[in-house]
Short mmCIF file of C-alpha atoms in Angstrom, two decimals:
data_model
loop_
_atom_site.label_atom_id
_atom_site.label_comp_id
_atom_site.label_asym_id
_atom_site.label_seq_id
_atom_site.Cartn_x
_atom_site.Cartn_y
_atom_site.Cartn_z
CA UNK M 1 6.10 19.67 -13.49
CA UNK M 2 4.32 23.55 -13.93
CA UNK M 3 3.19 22.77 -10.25
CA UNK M 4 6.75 23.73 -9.12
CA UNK M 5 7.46 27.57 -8.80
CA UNK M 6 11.47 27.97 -9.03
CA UNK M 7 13.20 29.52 -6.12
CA UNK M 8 14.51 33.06 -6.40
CA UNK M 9 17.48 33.25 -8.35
CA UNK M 10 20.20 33.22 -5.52
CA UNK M 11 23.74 31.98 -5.48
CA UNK M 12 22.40 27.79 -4.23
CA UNK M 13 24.51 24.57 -4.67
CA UNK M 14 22.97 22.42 -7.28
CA UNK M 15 20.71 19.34 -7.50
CA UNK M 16 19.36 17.20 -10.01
CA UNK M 17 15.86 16.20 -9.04
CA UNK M 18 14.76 13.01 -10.43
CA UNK M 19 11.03 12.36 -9.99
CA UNK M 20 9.33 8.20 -10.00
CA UNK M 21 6.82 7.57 -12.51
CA UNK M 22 4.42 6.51 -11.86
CA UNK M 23 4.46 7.43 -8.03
CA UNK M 24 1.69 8.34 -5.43
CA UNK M 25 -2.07 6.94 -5.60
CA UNK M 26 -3.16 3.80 -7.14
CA UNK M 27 -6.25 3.35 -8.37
CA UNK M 28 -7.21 0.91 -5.06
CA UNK M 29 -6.48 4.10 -2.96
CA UNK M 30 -7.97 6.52 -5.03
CA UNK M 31 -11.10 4.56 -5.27
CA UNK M 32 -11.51 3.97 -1.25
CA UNK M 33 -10.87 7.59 -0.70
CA UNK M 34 -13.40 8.75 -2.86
CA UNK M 35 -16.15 5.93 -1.27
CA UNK M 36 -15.76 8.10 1.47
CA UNK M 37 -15.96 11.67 0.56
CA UNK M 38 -19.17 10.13 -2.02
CA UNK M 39 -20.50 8.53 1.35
CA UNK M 40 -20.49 12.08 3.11
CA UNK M 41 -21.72 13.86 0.63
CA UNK M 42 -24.41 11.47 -0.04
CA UNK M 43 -25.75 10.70 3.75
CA UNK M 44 -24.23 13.60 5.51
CA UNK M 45 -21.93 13.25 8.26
CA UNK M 46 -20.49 11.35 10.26
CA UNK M 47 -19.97 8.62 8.50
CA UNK M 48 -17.73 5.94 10.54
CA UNK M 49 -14.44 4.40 8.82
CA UNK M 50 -13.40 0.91 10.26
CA UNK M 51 -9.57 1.36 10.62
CA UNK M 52 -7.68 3.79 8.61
CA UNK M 53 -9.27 4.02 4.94
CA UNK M 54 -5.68 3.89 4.04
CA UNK M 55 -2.19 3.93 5.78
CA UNK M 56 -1.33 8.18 5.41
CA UNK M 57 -1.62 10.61 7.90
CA UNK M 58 -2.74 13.58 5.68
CA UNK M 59 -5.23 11.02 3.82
CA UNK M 60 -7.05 10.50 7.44
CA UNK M 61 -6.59 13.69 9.06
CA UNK M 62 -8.40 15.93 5.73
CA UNK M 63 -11.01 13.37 5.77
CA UNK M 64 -11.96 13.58 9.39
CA UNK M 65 -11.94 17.35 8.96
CA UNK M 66 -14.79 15.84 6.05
CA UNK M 67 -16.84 14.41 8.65
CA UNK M 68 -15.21 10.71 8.60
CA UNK M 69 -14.94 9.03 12.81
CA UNK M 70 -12.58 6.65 11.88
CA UNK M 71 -12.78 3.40 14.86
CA UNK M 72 -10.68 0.28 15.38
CA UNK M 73 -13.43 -2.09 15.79
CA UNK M 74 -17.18 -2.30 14.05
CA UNK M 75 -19.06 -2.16 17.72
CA UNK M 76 -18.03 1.34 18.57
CA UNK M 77 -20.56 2.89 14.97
CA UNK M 78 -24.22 3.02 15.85
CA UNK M 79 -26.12 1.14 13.51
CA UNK M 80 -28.19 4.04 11.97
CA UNK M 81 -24.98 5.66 10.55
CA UNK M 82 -23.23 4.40 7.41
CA UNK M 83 -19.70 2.47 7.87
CA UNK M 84 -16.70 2.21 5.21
CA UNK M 85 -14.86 -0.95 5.11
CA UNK M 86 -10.64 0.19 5.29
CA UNK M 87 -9.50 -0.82 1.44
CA UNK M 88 -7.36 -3.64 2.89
CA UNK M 89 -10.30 -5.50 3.73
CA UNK M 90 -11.77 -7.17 6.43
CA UNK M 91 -12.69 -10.78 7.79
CA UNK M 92 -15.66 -12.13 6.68
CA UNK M 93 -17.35 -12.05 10.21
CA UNK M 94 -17.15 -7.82 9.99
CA UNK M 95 -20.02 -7.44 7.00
CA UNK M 96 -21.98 -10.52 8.85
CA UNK M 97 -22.13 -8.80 11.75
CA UNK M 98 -22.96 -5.44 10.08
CA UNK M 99 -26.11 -7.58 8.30
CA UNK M 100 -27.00 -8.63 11.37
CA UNK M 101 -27.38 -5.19 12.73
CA UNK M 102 -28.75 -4.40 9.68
CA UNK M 103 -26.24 -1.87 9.14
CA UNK M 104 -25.48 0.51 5.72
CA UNK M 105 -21.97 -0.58 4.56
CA UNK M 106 -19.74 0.06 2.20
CA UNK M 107 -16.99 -2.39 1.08
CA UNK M 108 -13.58 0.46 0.03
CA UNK M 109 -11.46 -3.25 -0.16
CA UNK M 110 -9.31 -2.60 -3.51
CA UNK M 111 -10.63 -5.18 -5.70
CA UNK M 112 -7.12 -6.72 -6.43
CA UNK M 113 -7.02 -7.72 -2.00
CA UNK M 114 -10.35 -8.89 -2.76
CA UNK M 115 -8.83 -11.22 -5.37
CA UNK M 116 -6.55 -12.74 -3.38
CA UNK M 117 -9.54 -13.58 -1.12
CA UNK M 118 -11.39 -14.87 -4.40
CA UNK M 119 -8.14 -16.98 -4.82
CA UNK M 120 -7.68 -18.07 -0.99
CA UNK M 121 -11.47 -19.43 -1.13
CA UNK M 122 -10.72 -21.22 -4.47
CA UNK M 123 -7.47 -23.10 -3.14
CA UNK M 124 -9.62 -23.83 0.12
CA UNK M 125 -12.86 -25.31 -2.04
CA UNK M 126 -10.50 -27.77 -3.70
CA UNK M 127 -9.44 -29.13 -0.78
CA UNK M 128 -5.80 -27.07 -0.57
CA UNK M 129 -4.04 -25.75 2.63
CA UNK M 130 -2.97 -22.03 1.53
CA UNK M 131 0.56 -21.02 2.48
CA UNK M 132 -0.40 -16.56 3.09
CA UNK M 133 3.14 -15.01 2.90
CA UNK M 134 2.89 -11.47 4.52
CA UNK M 135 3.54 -9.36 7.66
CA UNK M 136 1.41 -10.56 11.26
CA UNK M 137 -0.79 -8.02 12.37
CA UNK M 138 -1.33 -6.11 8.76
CA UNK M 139 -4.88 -5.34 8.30
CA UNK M 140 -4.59 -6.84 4.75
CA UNK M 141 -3.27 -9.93 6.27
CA UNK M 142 -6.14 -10.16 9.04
CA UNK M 143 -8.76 -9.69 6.13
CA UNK M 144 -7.18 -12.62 4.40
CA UNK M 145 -6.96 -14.84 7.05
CA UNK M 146 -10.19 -14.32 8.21
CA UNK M 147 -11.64 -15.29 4.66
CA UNK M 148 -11.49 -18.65 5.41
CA UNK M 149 -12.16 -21.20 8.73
CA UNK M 150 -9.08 -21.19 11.45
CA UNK M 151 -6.35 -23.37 10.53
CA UNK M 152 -7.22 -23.16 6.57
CA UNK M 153 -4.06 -20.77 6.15
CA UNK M 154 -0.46 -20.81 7.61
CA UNK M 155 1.38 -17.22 7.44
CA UNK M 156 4.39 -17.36 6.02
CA UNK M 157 6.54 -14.15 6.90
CA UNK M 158 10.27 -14.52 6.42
CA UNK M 159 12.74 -17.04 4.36
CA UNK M 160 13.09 -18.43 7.73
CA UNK M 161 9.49 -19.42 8.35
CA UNK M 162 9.55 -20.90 4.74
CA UNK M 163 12.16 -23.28 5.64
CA UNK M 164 10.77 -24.74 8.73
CA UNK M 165 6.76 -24.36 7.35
CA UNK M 166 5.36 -27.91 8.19
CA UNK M 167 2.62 -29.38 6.04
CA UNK M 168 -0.66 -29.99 7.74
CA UNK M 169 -1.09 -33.76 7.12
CA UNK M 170 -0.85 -34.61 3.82
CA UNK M 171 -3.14 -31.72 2.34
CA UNK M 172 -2.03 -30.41 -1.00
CA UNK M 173 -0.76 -26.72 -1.17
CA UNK M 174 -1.20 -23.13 -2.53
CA UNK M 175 -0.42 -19.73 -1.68
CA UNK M 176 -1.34 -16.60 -1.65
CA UNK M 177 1.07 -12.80 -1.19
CA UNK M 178 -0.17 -9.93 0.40
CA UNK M 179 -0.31 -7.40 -2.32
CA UNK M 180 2.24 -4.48 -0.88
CA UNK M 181 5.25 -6.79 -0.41
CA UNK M 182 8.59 -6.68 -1.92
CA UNK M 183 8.59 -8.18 -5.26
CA UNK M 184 12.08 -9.41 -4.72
CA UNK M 185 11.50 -10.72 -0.90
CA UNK M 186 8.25 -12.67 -1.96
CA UNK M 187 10.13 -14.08 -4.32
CA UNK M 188 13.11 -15.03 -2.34
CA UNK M 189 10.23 -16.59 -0.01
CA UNK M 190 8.20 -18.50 -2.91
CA UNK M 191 12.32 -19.78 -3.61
CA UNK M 192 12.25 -21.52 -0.75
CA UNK M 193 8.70 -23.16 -0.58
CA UNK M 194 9.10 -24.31 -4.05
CA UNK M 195 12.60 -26.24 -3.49
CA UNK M 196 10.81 -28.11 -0.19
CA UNK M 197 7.69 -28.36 -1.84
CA UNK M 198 7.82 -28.63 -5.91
CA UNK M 199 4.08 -28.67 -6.25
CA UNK M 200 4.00 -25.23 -5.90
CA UNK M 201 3.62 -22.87 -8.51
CA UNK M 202 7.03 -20.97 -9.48
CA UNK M 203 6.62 -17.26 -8.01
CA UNK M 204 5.34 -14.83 -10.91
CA UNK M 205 5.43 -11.29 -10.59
CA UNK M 206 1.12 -11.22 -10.66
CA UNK M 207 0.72 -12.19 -7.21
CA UNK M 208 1.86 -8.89 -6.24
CA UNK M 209 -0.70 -5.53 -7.02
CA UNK M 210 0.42 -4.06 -10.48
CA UNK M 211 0.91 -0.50 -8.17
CA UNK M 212 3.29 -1.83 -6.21
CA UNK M 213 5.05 -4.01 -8.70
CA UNK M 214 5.33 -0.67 -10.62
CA UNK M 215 6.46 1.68 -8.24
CA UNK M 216 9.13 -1.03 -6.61
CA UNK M 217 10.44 -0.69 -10.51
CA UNK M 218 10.28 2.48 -10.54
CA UNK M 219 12.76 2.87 -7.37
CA UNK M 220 14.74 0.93 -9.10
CA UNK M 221 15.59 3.37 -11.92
CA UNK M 222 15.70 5.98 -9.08
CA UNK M 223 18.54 4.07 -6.71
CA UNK M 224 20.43 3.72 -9.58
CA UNK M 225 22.48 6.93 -9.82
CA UNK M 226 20.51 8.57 -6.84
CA UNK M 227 22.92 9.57 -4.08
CA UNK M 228 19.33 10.07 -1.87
CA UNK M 229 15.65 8.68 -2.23
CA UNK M 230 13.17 10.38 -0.41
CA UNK M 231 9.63 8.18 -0.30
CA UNK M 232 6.61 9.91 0.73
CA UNK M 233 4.71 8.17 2.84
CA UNK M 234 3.39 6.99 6.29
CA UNK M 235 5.33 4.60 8.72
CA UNK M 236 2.31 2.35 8.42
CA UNK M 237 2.10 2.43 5.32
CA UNK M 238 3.44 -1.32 4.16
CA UNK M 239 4.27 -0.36 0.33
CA UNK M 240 5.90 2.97 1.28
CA UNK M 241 8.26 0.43 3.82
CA UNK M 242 8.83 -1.62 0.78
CA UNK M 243 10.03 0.86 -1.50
CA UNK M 244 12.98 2.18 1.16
CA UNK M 245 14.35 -0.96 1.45
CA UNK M 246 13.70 -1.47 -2.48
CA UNK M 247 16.05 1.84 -3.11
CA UNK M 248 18.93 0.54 -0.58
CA UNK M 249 19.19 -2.86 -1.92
CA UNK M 250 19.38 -1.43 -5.07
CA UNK M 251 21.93 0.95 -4.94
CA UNK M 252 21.12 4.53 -3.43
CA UNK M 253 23.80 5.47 -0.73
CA UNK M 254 20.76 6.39 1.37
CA UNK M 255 16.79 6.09 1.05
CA UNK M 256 14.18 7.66 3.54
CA UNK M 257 10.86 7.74 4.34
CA UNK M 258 9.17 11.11 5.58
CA UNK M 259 5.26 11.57 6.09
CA UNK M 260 5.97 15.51 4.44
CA UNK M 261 8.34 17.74 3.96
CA UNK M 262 8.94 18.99 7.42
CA UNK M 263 10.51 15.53 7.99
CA UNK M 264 13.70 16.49 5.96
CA UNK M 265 16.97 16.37 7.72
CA UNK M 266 18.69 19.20 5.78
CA UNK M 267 21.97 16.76 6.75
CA UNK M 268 20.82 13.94 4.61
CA UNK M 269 21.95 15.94 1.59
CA UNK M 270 25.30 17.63 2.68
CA UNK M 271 27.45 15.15 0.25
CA UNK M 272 24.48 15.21 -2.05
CA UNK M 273 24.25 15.94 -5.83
CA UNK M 274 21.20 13.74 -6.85
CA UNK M 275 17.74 13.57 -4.93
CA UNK M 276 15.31 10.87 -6.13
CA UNK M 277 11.70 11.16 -5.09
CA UNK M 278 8.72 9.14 -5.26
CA UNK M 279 5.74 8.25 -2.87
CA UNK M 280 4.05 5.05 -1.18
CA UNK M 281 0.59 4.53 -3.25
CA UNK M 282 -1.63 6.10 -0.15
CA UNK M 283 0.79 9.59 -0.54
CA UNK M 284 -1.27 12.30 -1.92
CA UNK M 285 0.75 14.16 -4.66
CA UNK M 286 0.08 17.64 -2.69
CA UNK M 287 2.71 16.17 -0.37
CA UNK M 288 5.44 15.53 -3.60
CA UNK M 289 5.19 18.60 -4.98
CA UNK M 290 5.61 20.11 -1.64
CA UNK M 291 8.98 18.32 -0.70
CA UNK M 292 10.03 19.54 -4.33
CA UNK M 293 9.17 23.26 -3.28
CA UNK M 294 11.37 22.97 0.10
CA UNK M 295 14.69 21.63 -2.16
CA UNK M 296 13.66 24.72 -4.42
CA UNK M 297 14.05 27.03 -1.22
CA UNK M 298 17.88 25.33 -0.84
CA UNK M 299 19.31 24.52 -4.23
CA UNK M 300 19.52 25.56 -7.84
CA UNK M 301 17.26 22.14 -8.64
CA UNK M 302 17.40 20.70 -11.88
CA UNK M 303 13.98 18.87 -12.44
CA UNK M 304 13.90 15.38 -14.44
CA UNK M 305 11.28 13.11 -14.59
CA UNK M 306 12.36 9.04 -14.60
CA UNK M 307 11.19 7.17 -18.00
CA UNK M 308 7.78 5.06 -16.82
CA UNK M 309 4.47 4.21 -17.87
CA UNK M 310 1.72 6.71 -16.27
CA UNK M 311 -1.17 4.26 -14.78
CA UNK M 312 -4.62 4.30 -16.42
CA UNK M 313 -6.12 1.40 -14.11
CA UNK M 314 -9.66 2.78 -12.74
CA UNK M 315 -11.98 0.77 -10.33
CA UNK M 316 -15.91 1.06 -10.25
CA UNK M 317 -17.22 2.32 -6.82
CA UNK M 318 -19.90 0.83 -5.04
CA UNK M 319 -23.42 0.86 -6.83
CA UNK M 320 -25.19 2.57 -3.72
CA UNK M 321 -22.70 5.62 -4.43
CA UNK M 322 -23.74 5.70 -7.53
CA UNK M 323 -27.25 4.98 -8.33
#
């Protein structure tokens, strides 16, 4: 906590400060980040980014200052400039078509989306429909669905859709999660397929990322006893979603989600005595620290950091980076 200069000492009301661990950038963020500043560095810029290399602002923002053209769709890069694949992956037809154009890509898909794809493919090969549960329109969710031929996956999003899913014929079933979901809502969801159809595996907590398993958790400890938890992180940002409505349901008075400090309504804490703050795994920790230093400007804060295991996951980056 060094990184946090105290605030003059001046007559301020005070507030305990609890701080998530772990918090911020898993290693499926860090890794896709860093294919792109390697990729820069390496061929010089630009290099294009199909759809946001991950869901934060500030993330995208310093790395088009880099040299990164970040584009929704893989016909607007030329095809004598390298492309990064977003780490929530991509249908199977985007990589084709970059062969075809004979194209220099590089794959930033955090290896545990591409093992639900690994897993999707699997259930499909032996002849099993695959029940997706996550939210329409996600880019993770496209990626999935795309892994496999149309109609090979139904997307499951709410407890509602689980109770009137149909089976396709008579085709046995699996499923796969998206990885940033609620721990507790896939599970209510997996509830419900299980009772109408008992072939299904019971829900385990591995089907969600370990990242976001572990920073749901670690809201957890926050809510309890925090009177306000502040989550860094983008509105697009799927896990950062998930951990607001992780802190209200269980038990902060309030929870909210701000891209940086200048997002703070100074209101939210007029009745309060206990901030807890952690970020969404595609929040930078520049952006933490900062949100600390504005509190430091307005109270006598009182610094503690939660009890939780620090992360020592790594991922490999791609070979072309590296060789």
């Amino acid at each position: 906590m060094d990184a946090f200069a105290p605030s003059p000492d001046v007559a301020l009301r005070p507030l305990t400060v609890r701080m998530a661990t772990p918090r911020g950038f898993c290693a499926g963020v860090d890794r896709a980040i860093q294919i792109v500043e390697r990729a820069i560095e390496k061929f010089g810029a630009p290099v294009y980014v199909r759809h946001e290399i991950v869901h934060n602002r500030h993330v995208v923002d310093r790395l088009k200052g880099l040299g990164a053209i970040f584009v929704k769709d893989l016909d607007e890069c030329p095809d004598d400039r390298p492309v990064v694949f977003s780490a929530h992956g991509v249908p199977k037809s985007v990589p084709a078509a970059a062969r075809s154009r004979e194209m220099l890509f590089l794959d930033a898909t955090c290896p545990l989306v591409s093992k639900v794809h690994v897993e999707a493919e699997r259930h499909h090969a032996n002849g099993r429909h695959v029940i997706l549960i996550g939210h329409a329109g996600h880019p993770e969710v496209v990626g999935t669905l795309g892994q496999l031929p149309e109609g090979a996956i139904s997307l499951v999003e709410t407890v509602e859709d689980a109770e009137v899913f149909q089976r396709p014929g008579d085709a046995p079933l699996a499923y796969a999660t998206q990885t940033t979901l609620s721990l507790d809502d896939t599970s209510e969801i997996l509830s419900v397929l299980k009772r109408r159809f008992p072939e299904l595996p019971d829900p385990h907590k591995e089907d969600i990322c370990y990242a976001t398993t572990n920073r749901q958790e670690a809201v957890k400890r926050l809510a309890d006893g925090s009177d306000l938890v502040l989550v860094v992180g983008s509105k697009n940002s799927s896990n950062s979603i998930r951990l607001v409505e992780v802190a209200l349901r269980s038990g902060a008075a309030d929870a909210r989600l701000i891209d940086d400090a200048s997002q703070i309504d100074w209101s939210w804490l007029d009745e309060v005595s206990t901030v807890g703050i952690t970020a969404g795994a595609s929040a930078p920790e520049p952006l933490v620290e900062a949100v600390v230093r504005a509190l430091q400007q307005r109270f006598a804060v009182t610094l503690a950091d939660d009890p939780g295991e620090p992360e020592t996951v790594t991922f490999k980056l791609p070979r072309a980076l590296t060789s």
